Amino acid sequence: MKPSIKNPNWNVLGLLPAHVIMLLTLIIPIGIIVVVSFSTRGPYGGFEYVFTSAPYKQLLFNQGWTGELEFNPQYLIVVARTLVLSAVTTSICLLLSFPVAYFIALQRPTVKVLLIYLVTLPFWVSMIVRVYSWIIILGKDGVIEKTLRGLGLVDQMDSLLFGNTAMLVGLVYSYIPLMILPIFASIEKLDHALIEASHDLYGNRLTTLRRVILPLIRPGMIAGAILVFVPSLGAVLEPTLLGGGKTMMMGNLIQLQFGGARNWPLGAAIAIVLMAAVMVFLVFQGLRSIRTEGLERAS
Amino acid sequence: MSTRIRIAAFAMAAAVSLAVSAPTLAEGNLAIYAWADSISPEMVAKFEKETGIKVTVDAFSSNEDLLTKLQAGSSGYDIVTPSQHFVKIMIDSGLLEDFGASSMAAYQQVLPEWQKPWWDPSGNHSIPLAFGNAGYTVNRDLYKGPVDSWKTYFEPPAELKGKIASLAQPDEVIPAAENYLGIKYCSEDPQEMKRVLDLLLAQKPFVAAYSSDNIENRIGSGEVAAHFWWDGNTMRLRRNDKANVEYAMPKEGLVGWLDSYVVPKGASNVENAKKFISFMTQLDNATAQYNYYGHSSPVKIDESKALYNKQTAPELFPTVPVKMGQACSPAAQELVTKVWTQLLQ
């Protein structure tokens, strides 16, 4: 007999600390944000507990310069840009991670451990320091510019810093370990007999990669994609420090609403929308993987 | 059974200790939240040594950050140092302690022109710390042209295109644009604010970055050739790092500011805060603070020991009008936000 059946209260009680921590640090704060997002903004920031759905309306409609209410996609543009940049970041991470993870998986066990350790090493340093160091690399008289000039390849070059490229470099750099690790884990589990079988059946390298290896490591790629995509949506540091603060992502937009704009309810509403988008994305992914698993089991 | 009760009790205790954040009430502490690098560490050490009070200093880089923290409640700070318009907003929102500043001895050290200003008419909520203005500075290695107008900054000549940086706060940049366009601060007229937006949008393609951090490196190293900045900071970069920078004196006027010591409502160490403020306004200490911070002093200092004067620090003695930044009405602030969001959308 399982202990949980004999004593059904035990599991609930044993997990109580976890539930309490979840409640205090996750559920209640999110509840507060929801309440704020339906409150009236204070004259100088802050908010008053007077119910209104205005912040959500404000996401789509704004007073134009002539005074009447008009459809204004200014916030939707930021949302769209955030989604596109996060998707691009995820794609680049996917492309770069696969060869890296495969290479690591092919090494001797000791080398493997060392390489995995090196992949996780950046996490020991504060994110701000790591993003800042890219300013030194990309900036004027930075490592890249000096090298190119030293090799005589360029004479005078524009700063690489401050733009979407620098921002993407920062995002990819920050989150790529989160992609390498799950892909590595699924490559490790790959049954090499299947690759040999593919070759025996006259599958060339490309066919083997496409029809055997990639489908088998797909769960790792999906896990990695989620781990990279979700934090990219909320990125604040990279757009500010490397992008030059010229184009906002959702994180910066939320920051602006709580800071300079002094419109907390709108900031909270944007945060809720961001969170809802992530939830929808995750639920969709979850349902899809359940469905494919179900199909596989049925066949 | 008893085990279960013990676990439940433990869980409850954990919950309670999480819910009640332990306040730092210990006697002899002082928590300061001030502009980055604004308070002389030497003076803090001297104060700690003289009084035995343990001081912690945290830094902010915009008034908005500070306001947000105070509005969120129980900031845990005993002294904060907002600029004049934010002092007014904080007093109006009931966020500040009336610590009877005007009856303190420190008040006698405040220069007459800064006593009972419009942002603190009773003089009871604040003691001034430093004043100066916001304008722009140019790197003279990269730009040789004139800097006698905001035009150079907002409608840059060819050699400055792509080599300009702004601050990341609307509160700092928009009043300067208003000075240039001849619009009064905190305008509630959408048409006027639309002109501000158009000016900033036209400037945007030439702006390398909107950032309030790491400015001395960006302008000092020549990453950019012009930067929105403050008078005293430019002076310090020029004097300390021998950077070839020059602070502009635009004929349309600079944006004035004055930062004050204030005490947030509900601060746990009000008496220590008053001790510190008194300490910092004593003649010798105020002079040392002035020599450290490099912004003009609104309290009396010992001129014979002061490092900066008209000859050594022309930045601190503007030759053009200085118009103090105002506290905007919610309607005007809404327009400011609209300009900024559309600029960076």
PDB file of N, CA and C in Angstrom, chain A residues 213-292:
ATOM      1  N   ILE A 213      17.738  12.065 -36.221  1.00  0.00           N
ATOM      2  CA  ILE A 213      18.277  12.786 -35.065  1.00  0.00           C
ATOM      3  C   ILE A 213      17.334  13.900 -34.600  1.00  0.00           C
ATOM      4  N   LEU A 214      16.954  14.785 -35.527  1.00  0.00           N
ATOM      5  CA  LEU A 214      16.129  15.934 -35.117  1.00  0.00           C
ATOM      6  C   LEU A 214      14.810  15.524 -34.465  1.00  0.00           C
ATOM      7  N   PRO A 215      14.053  14.565 -35.052  1.00  0.00           N
ATOM      8  CA  PRO A 215      12.807  14.178 -34.370  1.00  0.00           C
ATOM      9  C   PRO A 215      13.052  13.634 -32.961  1.00  0.00           C
ATOM     10  N   LEU A 216      14.169  12.918 -32.796  1.00  0.00           N
ATOM     11  CA  LEU A 216      14.419  12.314 -31.480  1.00  0.00           C
ATOM     12  C   LEU A 216      14.814  13.340 -30.422  1.00  0.00           C
ATOM     13  N   ILE A 217      15.482  14.416 -30.848  1.00  0.00           N
ATOM     14  CA  ILE A 217      15.877  15.393 -29.824  1.00  0.00           C
ATOM     15  C   ILE A 217      14.879  16.556 -29.749  1.00  0.00           C
ATOM     16  N   ARG A 218      13.741  16.400 -30.428  1.00  0.00           N
ATOM     17  CA  ARG A 218      12.784  17.499 -30.427  1.00  0.00           C
ATOM     18  C   ARG A 218      12.337  17.930 -29.024  1.00  0.00           C
ATOM     19  N   PRO A 219      12.083  16.980 -28.102  1.00  0.00           N
ATOM     20  CA  PRO A 219      11.674  17.436 -26.763  1.00  0.00           C
ATOM     21  C   PRO A 219      12.701  18.382 -26.137  1.00  0.00           C
ATOM     22  N   GLY A 220      13.978  18.101 -26.324  1.00  0.00           N
ATOM     23  CA  GLY A 220      15.021  18.978 -25.779  1.00  0.00           C
ATOM     24  C   GLY A 220      14.985  20.343 -26.430  1.00  0.00           C
ATOM     25  N   MET A 221      14.739  20.352 -27.748  1.00  0.00           N
ATOM     26  CA  MET A 221      14.695  21.637 -28.448  1.00  0.00           C
ATOM     27  C   MET A 221      13.495  22.457 -28.002  1.00  0.00           C
ATOM     28  N   ILE A 222      12.366  21.789 -27.778  1.00  0.00           N
ATOM     29  CA  ILE A 222      11.175  22.515 -27.330  1.00  0.00           C
ATOM     30  C   ILE A 222      11.411  23.079 -25.932  1.00  0.00           C
ATOM     31  N   ALA A 223      11.983  22.245 -25.055  1.00  0.00           N
ATOM     32  CA  ALA A 223      12.266  22.719 -23.692  1.00  0.00           C
ATOM     33  C   ALA A 223      13.202  23.917 -23.747  1.00  0.00           C
ATOM     34  N   GLY A 224      14.256  23.818 -24.559  1.00  0.00           N
ATOM     35  CA  GLY A 224      15.216  24.913 -24.685  1.00  0.00           C
ATOM     36  C   GLY A 224      14.560  26.164 -25.237  1.00  0.00           C
ATOM     37  N   ALA A 225      13.694  25.975 -26.244  1.00  0.00           N
ATOM     38  CA  ALA A 225      13.024  27.128 -26.860  1.00  0.00           C
ATOM     39  C   ALA A 225      12.177  27.859 -25.834  1.00  0.00           C
ATOM     40  N   ILE A 226      11.471  27.097 -24.986  1.00  0.00           N
ATOM     41  CA  ILE A 226      10.646  27.743 -23.958  1.00  0.00           C
ATOM     42  C   ILE A 226      11.532  28.490 -22.966  1.00  0.00           C
ATOM     43  N   LEU A 227      12.632  27.831 -22.567  1.00  0.00           N
ATOM     44  CA  LEU A 227      13.518  28.445 -21.574  1.00  0.00           C
ATOM     45  C   LEU A 227      14.166  29.725 -22.101  1.00  0.00           C
ATOM     46  N   VAL A 228      14.350  29.836 -23.410  1.00  0.00           N
ATOM     47  CA  VAL A 228      14.955  31.039 -23.981  1.00  0.00           C
ATOM     48  C   VAL A 228      13.884  32.086 -24.298  1.00  0.00           C
ATOM     49  N   PHE A 229      12.775  31.629 -24.893  1.00  0.00           N
ATOM     50  CA  PHE A 229      11.742  32.560 -25.359  1.00  0.00           C
ATOM     51  C   PHE A 229      11.115  33.337 -24.200  1.00  0.00           C
ATOM     52  N   VAL A 230      10.770  32.626 -23.128  1.00  0.00           N
ATOM     53  CA  VAL A 230      10.033  33.268 -22.037  1.00  0.00           C
ATOM     54  C   VAL A 230      10.841  34.381 -21.356  1.00  0.00           C
ATOM     55  N   PRO A 231      12.092  34.130 -20.934  1.00  0.00           N
ATOM     56  CA  PRO A 231      12.819  35.252 -20.335  1.00  0.00           C
ATOM     57  C   PRO A 231      13.145  36.369 -21.331  1.00  0.00           C
ATOM     58  N   SER A 232      13.286  36.024 -22.628  1.00  0.00           N
ATOM     59  CA  SER A 232      13.539  37.080 -23.618  1.00  0.00           C
ATOM     60  C   SER A 232      12.392  38.078 -23.656  1.00  0.00           C
ATOM     61  N   LEU A 233      11.164  37.575 -23.463  1.00  0.00           N
ATOM     62  CA  LEU A 233       9.995  38.460 -23.498  1.00  0.00           C
ATOM     63  C   LEU A 233      10.104  39.557 -22.445  1.00  0.00           C
ATOM     64  N   GLY A 234      10.710  39.230 -21.311  1.00  0.00           N
ATOM     65  CA  GLY A 234      10.773  40.209 -20.227  1.00  0.00           C
ATOM     66  C   GLY A 234      12.100  40.935 -20.127  1.00  0.00           C
ATOM     67  N   ALA A 235      12.957  40.783 -21.133  1.00  0.00           N
ATOM     68  CA  ALA A 235      14.300  41.367 -21.048  1.00  0.00           C
ATOM     69  C   ALA A 235      14.248  42.876 -20.872  1.00  0.00           C
ATOM     70  N   VAL A 236      15.066  43.404 -19.977  1.00  0.00           N
ATOM     71  CA  VAL A 236      15.132  44.835 -19.737  1.00  0.00           C
ATOM     72  C   VAL A 236      16.552  45.348 -19.959  1.00  0.00           C
ATOM     73  N   LEU A 237      17.517  44.570 -19.454  1.00  0.00           N
ATOM     74  CA  LEU A 237      18.913  45.008 -19.481  1.00  0.00           C
ATOM     75  C   LEU A 237      19.445  45.192 -20.892  1.00  0.00           C
ATOM     76  N   GLU A 238      19.226  44.200 -21.747  1.00  0.00           N
ATOM     77  CA  GLU A 238      19.833  44.234 -23.077  1.00  0.00           C
ATOM     78  C   GLU A 238      19.339  45.423 -23.898  1.00  0.00           C
ATOM     79  N   PRO A 239      18.007  45.662 -23.944  1.00  0.00           N
ATOM     80  CA  PRO A 239      17.561  46.832 -24.703  1.00  0.00           C
ATOM     81  C   PRO A 239      18.108  48.135 -24.140  1.00  0.00           C
ATOM     82  N   THR A 240      18.217  48.220 -22.804  1.00  0.00           N
ATOM     83  CA  THR A 240      18.677  49.466 -22.207  1.00  0.00           C
ATOM     84  C   THR A 240      20.157  49.686 -22.456  1.00  0.00           C
ATOM     85  N   LEU A 241      20.964  48.660 -22.142  1.00  0.00           N
ATOM     86  CA  LEU A 241      22.410  48.852 -22.177  1.00  0.00           C
ATOM     87  C   LEU A 241      22.989  48.702 -23.581  1.00  0.00           C
ATOM     88  N   LEU A 242      22.520  47.713 -24.335  1.00  0.00           N
ATOM     89  CA  LEU A 242      23.116  47.451 -25.645  1.00  0.00           C
ATOM     90  C   LEU A 242      22.307  48.079 -26.770  1.00  0.00           C
ATOM     91  N   GLY A 243      20.976  48.119 -26.613  1.00  0.00           N
ATOM     92  CA  GLY A 243      20.128  48.701 -27.652  1.00  0.00           C
ATOM     93  C   GLY A 243      20.121  50.221 -27.596  1.00  0.00           C
ATOM     94  N   GLY A 244      20.690  50.794 -26.550  1.00  0.00           N
ATOM     95  CA  GLY A 244      20.740  52.249 -26.435  1.00  0.00           C
ATOM     96  C   GLY A 244      19.424  52.858 -25.999  1.00  0.00           C
ATOM     97  N   GLY A 245      18.487  52.028 -25.532  1.00  0.00           N
ATOM     98  CA  GLY A 245      17.217  52.553 -25.034  1.00  0.00           C
ATOM     99  C   GLY A 245      16.384  53.235 -26.105  1.00  0.00           C
ATOM    100  N   LYS A 246      16.709  52.997 -27.383  1.00  0.00           N
ATOM    101  CA  LYS A 246      16.010  53.716 -28.444  1.00  0.00           C
ATOM    102  C   LYS A 246      14.698  53.051 -28.835  1.00  0.00           C
ATOM    103  N   THR A 247      14.661  51.723 -28.703  1.00  0.00           N
ATOM    104  CA  THR A 247      13.419  51.033 -28.994  1.00  0.00           C
ATOM    105  C   THR A 247      13.055  50.227 -27.760  1.00  0.00           C
ATOM    106  N   MET A 248      11.795  50.299 -27.386  1.00  0.00           N
ATOM    107  CA  MET A 248      11.380  49.637 -26.165  1.00  0.00           C
ATOM    108  C   MET A 248      10.990  48.190 -26.419  1.00  0.00           C
ATOM    109  N   MET A 249      11.280  47.355 -25.435  1.00  0.00           N
ATOM    110  CA  MET A 249      10.656  46.037 -25.382  1.00  0.00           C
ATOM    111  C   MET A 249       9.670  46.095 -24.216  1.00  0.00           C
ATOM    112  N   MET A 250       8.900  45.023 -24.037  1.00  0.00           N
ATOM    113  CA  MET A 250       7.838  45.109 -23.028  1.00  0.00           C
ATOM    114  C   MET A 250       8.377  45.403 -21.634  1.00  0.00           C
ATOM    115  N   GLY A 251       9.517  44.836 -21.304  1.00  0.00           N
ATOM    116  CA  GLY A 251      10.115  45.084 -19.993  1.00  0.00           C
ATOM    117  C   GLY A 251      10.351  46.563 -19.759  1.00  0.00           C
ATOM    118  N   ASN A 252      10.888  47.249 -20.783  1.00  0.00           N
ATOM    119  CA  ASN A 252      11.160  48.674 -20.650  1.00  0.00           C
ATOM    120  C   ASN A 252       9.882  49.484 -20.594  1.00  0.00           C
ATOM    121  N   LEU A 253       8.875  49.010 -21.338  1.00  0.00           N
ATOM    122  CA  LEU A 253       7.589  49.709 -21.337  1.00  0.00           C
ATOM    123  C   LEU A 253       6.961  49.662 -19.945  1.00  0.00           C
ATOM    124  N   ILE A 254       7.047  48.498 -19.317  1.00  0.00           N
ATOM    125  CA  ILE A 254       6.509  48.351 -17.955  1.00  0.00           C
ATOM    126  C   ILE A 254       7.278  49.256 -17.007  1.00  0.00           C
ATOM    127  N   GLN A 255       8.611  49.257 -17.165  1.00  0.00           N
ATOM    128  CA  GLN A 255       9.458  50.094 -16.320  1.00  0.00           C
ATOM    129  C   GLN A 255       9.085  51.573 -16.483  1.00  0.00           C
ATOM    130  N   LEU A 256       8.867  51.990 -17.742  1.00  0.00           N
ATOM    131  CA  LEU A 256       8.517  53.382 -18.006  1.00  0.00           C
ATOM    132  C   LEU A 256       7.200  53.752 -17.320  1.00  0.00           C
ATOM    133  N   GLN A 257       6.218  52.826 -17.364  1.00  0.00           N
ATOM    134  CA  GLN A 257       4.917  53.139 -16.776  1.00  0.00           C
ATOM    135  C   GLN A 257       5.009  53.284 -15.256  1.00  0.00           C
ATOM    136  N   PHE A 258       5.852  52.472 -14.625  1.00  0.00           N
ATOM    137  CA  PHE A 258       5.988  52.576 -13.171  1.00  0.00           C
ATOM    138  C   PHE A 258       6.890  53.741 -12.784  1.00  0.00           C
ATOM    139  N   GLY A 259       7.792  54.149 -13.684  1.00  0.00           N
ATOM    140  CA  GLY A 259       8.727  55.226 -13.390  1.00  0.00           C
ATOM    141  C   GLY A 259       8.267  56.527 -13.998  1.00  0.00           C
ATOM    142  N   GLY A 260       8.869  56.892 -15.112  1.00  0.00           N
ATOM    143  CA  GLY A 260       8.663  58.189 -15.740  1.00  0.00           C
ATOM    144  C   GLY A 260       7.219  58.540 -16.002  1.00  0.00           C
ATOM    145  N   ALA A 261       6.422  57.561 -16.447  1.00  0.00           N
ATOM    146  CA  ALA A 261       5.049  57.861 -16.828  1.00  0.00           C
ATOM    147  C   ALA A 261       4.137  57.972 -15.617  1.00  0.00           C
ATOM    148  N   ARG A 262       4.561  57.431 -14.493  1.00  0.00           N
ATOM    149  CA  ARG A 262       3.762  57.422 -13.254  1.00  0.00           C
ATOM    150  C   ARG A 262       2.359  56.901 -13.492  1.00  0.00           C
ATOM    151  N   ASN A 263       2.256  55.830 -14.268  1.00  0.00           N
ATOM    152  CA  ASN A 263       0.951  55.233 -14.522  1.00  0.00           C
ATOM    153  C   ASN A 263       1.025  53.753 -14.134  1.00  0.00           C
ATOM    154  N   TRP A 264       0.906  53.487 -12.837  1.00  0.00           N
ATOM    155  CA  TRP A 264       1.049  52.116 -12.338  1.00  0.00           C
ATOM    156  C   TRP A 264       0.020  51.167 -12.910  1.00  0.00           C
ATOM    157  N   PRO A 265      -1.292  51.576 -12.947  1.00  0.00           N
ATOM    158  CA  PRO A 265      -2.280  50.624 -13.468  1.00  0.00           C
ATOM    159  C   PRO A 265      -1.962  50.170 -14.888  1.00  0.00           C
ATOM    160  N   LEU A 266      -1.505  51.096 -15.742  1.00  0.00           N
ATOM    161  CA  LEU A 266      -1.172  50.707 -17.112  1.00  0.00           C
ATOM    162  C   LEU A 266       0.021  49.749 -17.106  1.00  0.00           C
ATOM    163  N   GLY A 267       1.043  50.052 -16.281  1.00  0.00           N
ATOM    164  CA  GLY A 267       2.197  49.162 -16.173  1.00  0.00           C
ATOM    165  C   GLY A 267       1.770  47.772 -15.734  1.00  0.00           C
ATOM    166  N   ALA A 268       0.865  47.728 -14.738  1.00  0.00           N
ATOM    167  CA  ALA A 268       0.376  46.434 -14.251  1.00  0.00           C
ATOM    168  C   ALA A 268      -0.399  45.707 -15.343  1.00  0.00           C
ATOM    169  N   ALA A 269      -1.220  46.454 -16.099  1.00  0.00           N
ATOM    170  CA  ALA A 269      -2.008  45.833 -17.163  1.00  0.00           C
ATOM    171  C   ALA A 269      -1.091  45.220 -18.216  1.00  0.00           C
ATOM    172  N   ILE A 270      -0.017  45.951 -18.573  1.00  0.00           N
ATOM    173  CA  ILE A 270       0.917  45.409 -19.572  1.00  0.00           C
ATOM    174  C   ILE A 270       1.581  44.147 -19.025  1.00  0.00           C
ATOM    175  N   ALA A 271       1.953  44.188 -17.739  1.00  0.00           N
ATOM    176  CA  ALA A 271       2.582  43.017 -17.128  1.00  0.00           C
ATOM    177  C   ALA A 271       1.644  41.811 -17.157  1.00  0.00           C
ATOM    178  N   ILE A 272       0.356  42.056 -16.892  1.00  0.00           N
ATOM    179  CA  ILE A 272      -0.621  40.967 -16.906  1.00  0.00           C
ATOM    180  C   ILE A 272      -0.769  40.408 -18.323  1.00  0.00           C
ATOM    181  N   VAL A 273      -0.822  41.311 -19.306  1.00  0.00           N
ATOM    182  CA  VAL A 273      -0.930  40.861 -20.699  1.00  0.00           C
ATOM    183  C   VAL A 273       0.285  40.006 -21.073  1.00  0.00           C
ATOM    184  N   LEU A 274       1.477  40.477 -20.669  1.00  0.00           N
ATOM    185  CA  LEU A 274       2.701  39.716 -20.951  1.00  0.00           C
ATOM    186  C   LEU A 274       2.615  38.330 -20.327  1.00  0.00           C
ATOM    187  N   MET A 275       2.163  38.296 -19.058  1.00  0.00           N
ATOM    188  CA  MET A 275       2.084  37.019 -18.359  1.00  0.00           C
ATOM    189  C   MET A 275       1.056  36.106 -19.020  1.00  0.00           C
ATOM    190  N   ALA A 276      -0.093  36.685 -19.411  1.00  0.00           N
ATOM    191  CA  ALA A 276      -1.132  35.891 -20.059  1.00  0.00           C
ATOM    192  C   ALA A 276      -0.609  35.307 -21.365  1.00  0.00           C
ATOM    193  N   ALA A 277       0.157  36.111 -22.110  1.00  0.00           N
ATOM    194  CA  ALA A 277       0.708  35.627 -23.384  1.00  0.00           C
ATOM    195  C   ALA A 277       1.616  34.419 -23.138  1.00  0.00           C
ATOM    196  N   VAL A 278       2.445  34.516 -22.095  1.00  0.00           N
ATOM    197  CA  VAL A 278       3.346  33.409 -21.775  1.00  0.00           C
ATOM    198  C   VAL A 278       2.549  32.166 -21.392  1.00  0.00           C
ATOM    199  N   MET A 279       1.486  32.388 -20.580  1.00  0.00           N
ATOM    200  CA  MET A 279       0.664  31.256 -20.147  1.00  0.00           C
ATOM    201  C   MET A 279       0.018  30.562 -21.342  1.00  0.00           C
ATOM    202  N   VAL A 280      -0.557  31.360 -22.247  1.00  0.00           N
ATOM    203  CA  VAL A 280      -1.210  30.795 -23.430  1.00  0.00           C
ATOM    204  C   VAL A 280      -0.194  29.978 -24.225  1.00  0.00           C
ATOM    205  N   PHE A 281       0.987  30.557 -24.410  1.00  0.00           N
ATOM    206  CA  PHE A 281       2.050  29.894 -25.149  1.00  0.00           C
ATOM    207  C   PHE A 281       2.405  28.553 -24.487  1.00  0.00           C
ATOM    208  N   LEU A 282       2.558  28.561 -23.168  1.00  0.00           N
ATOM    209  CA  LEU A 282       2.953  27.333 -22.460  1.00  0.00           C
ATOM    210  C   LEU A 282       1.844  26.278 -22.493  1.00  0.00           C
ATOM    211  N   VAL A 283       0.596  26.731 -22.283  1.00  0.00           N
ATOM    212  CA  VAL A 283      -0.520  25.780 -22.307  1.00  0.00           C
ATOM    213  C   VAL A 283      -0.629  25.145 -23.690  1.00  0.00           C
ATOM    214  N   PHE A 284      -0.491  25.982 -24.721  1.00  0.00           N
ATOM    215  CA  PHE A 284      -0.551  25.502 -26.098  1.00  0.00           C
ATOM    216  C   PHE A 284       0.531  24.441 -26.336  1.00  0.00           C
ATOM    217  N   GLN A 285       1.762  24.775 -25.882  1.00  0.00           N
ATOM    218  CA  GLN A 285       2.868  23.820 -26.034  1.00  0.00           C
ATOM    219  C   GLN A 285       2.571  22.516 -25.302  1.00  0.00           C
ATOM    220  N   GLY A 286       2.046  22.671 -24.055  1.00  0.00           N
ATOM    221  CA  GLY A 286       1.754  21.507 -23.242  1.00  0.00           C
ATOM    222  C   GLY A 286       0.734  20.603 -23.917  1.00  0.00           C
ATOM    223  N   LEU A 287      -0.360  21.230 -24.409  1.00  0.00           N
ATOM    224  CA  LEU A 287      -1.416  20.451 -25.069  1.00  0.00           C
ATOM    225  C   LEU A 287      -0.856  19.728 -26.289  1.00  0.00           C
ATOM    226  N   ARG A 288      -0.003  20.430 -27.035  1.00  0.00           N
ATOM    227  CA  ARG A 288       0.531  19.833 -28.251  1.00  0.00           C
ATOM    228  C   ARG A 288       1.398  18.617 -27.916  1.00  0.00           C
ATOM    229  N   SER A 289       2.224  18.759 -26.866  1.00  0.00           N
ATOM    230  CA  SER A 289       3.101  17.622 -26.558  1.00  0.00           C
ATOM    231  C   SER A 289       2.284  16.452 -26.020  1.00  0.00           C
ATOM    232  N   ILE A 290       1.185  16.742 -25.283  1.00  0.00           N
ATOM    233  CA  ILE A 290       0.316  15.649 -24.815  1.00  0.00           C
ATOM    234  C   ILE A 290      -0.295  14.934 -26.011  1.00  0.00           C
ATOM    235  N   ARG A 291      -0.747  15.752 -26.994  1.00  0.00           N
ATOM    236  CA  ARG A 291      -1.398  15.175 -28.161  1.00  0.00           C
ATOM    237  C   ARG A 291      -0.410  14.295 -28.950  1.00  0.00           C
ATOM    238  N   THR A 292       0.807  14.816 -29.210  1.00  0.00           N
ATOM    239  CA  THR A 292       1.764  14.017 -29.993  1.00  0.00           C
ATOM    240  C   THR A 292       2.144  12.756 -29.232  1.00  0.00           C
TER     241      THR A 292
END
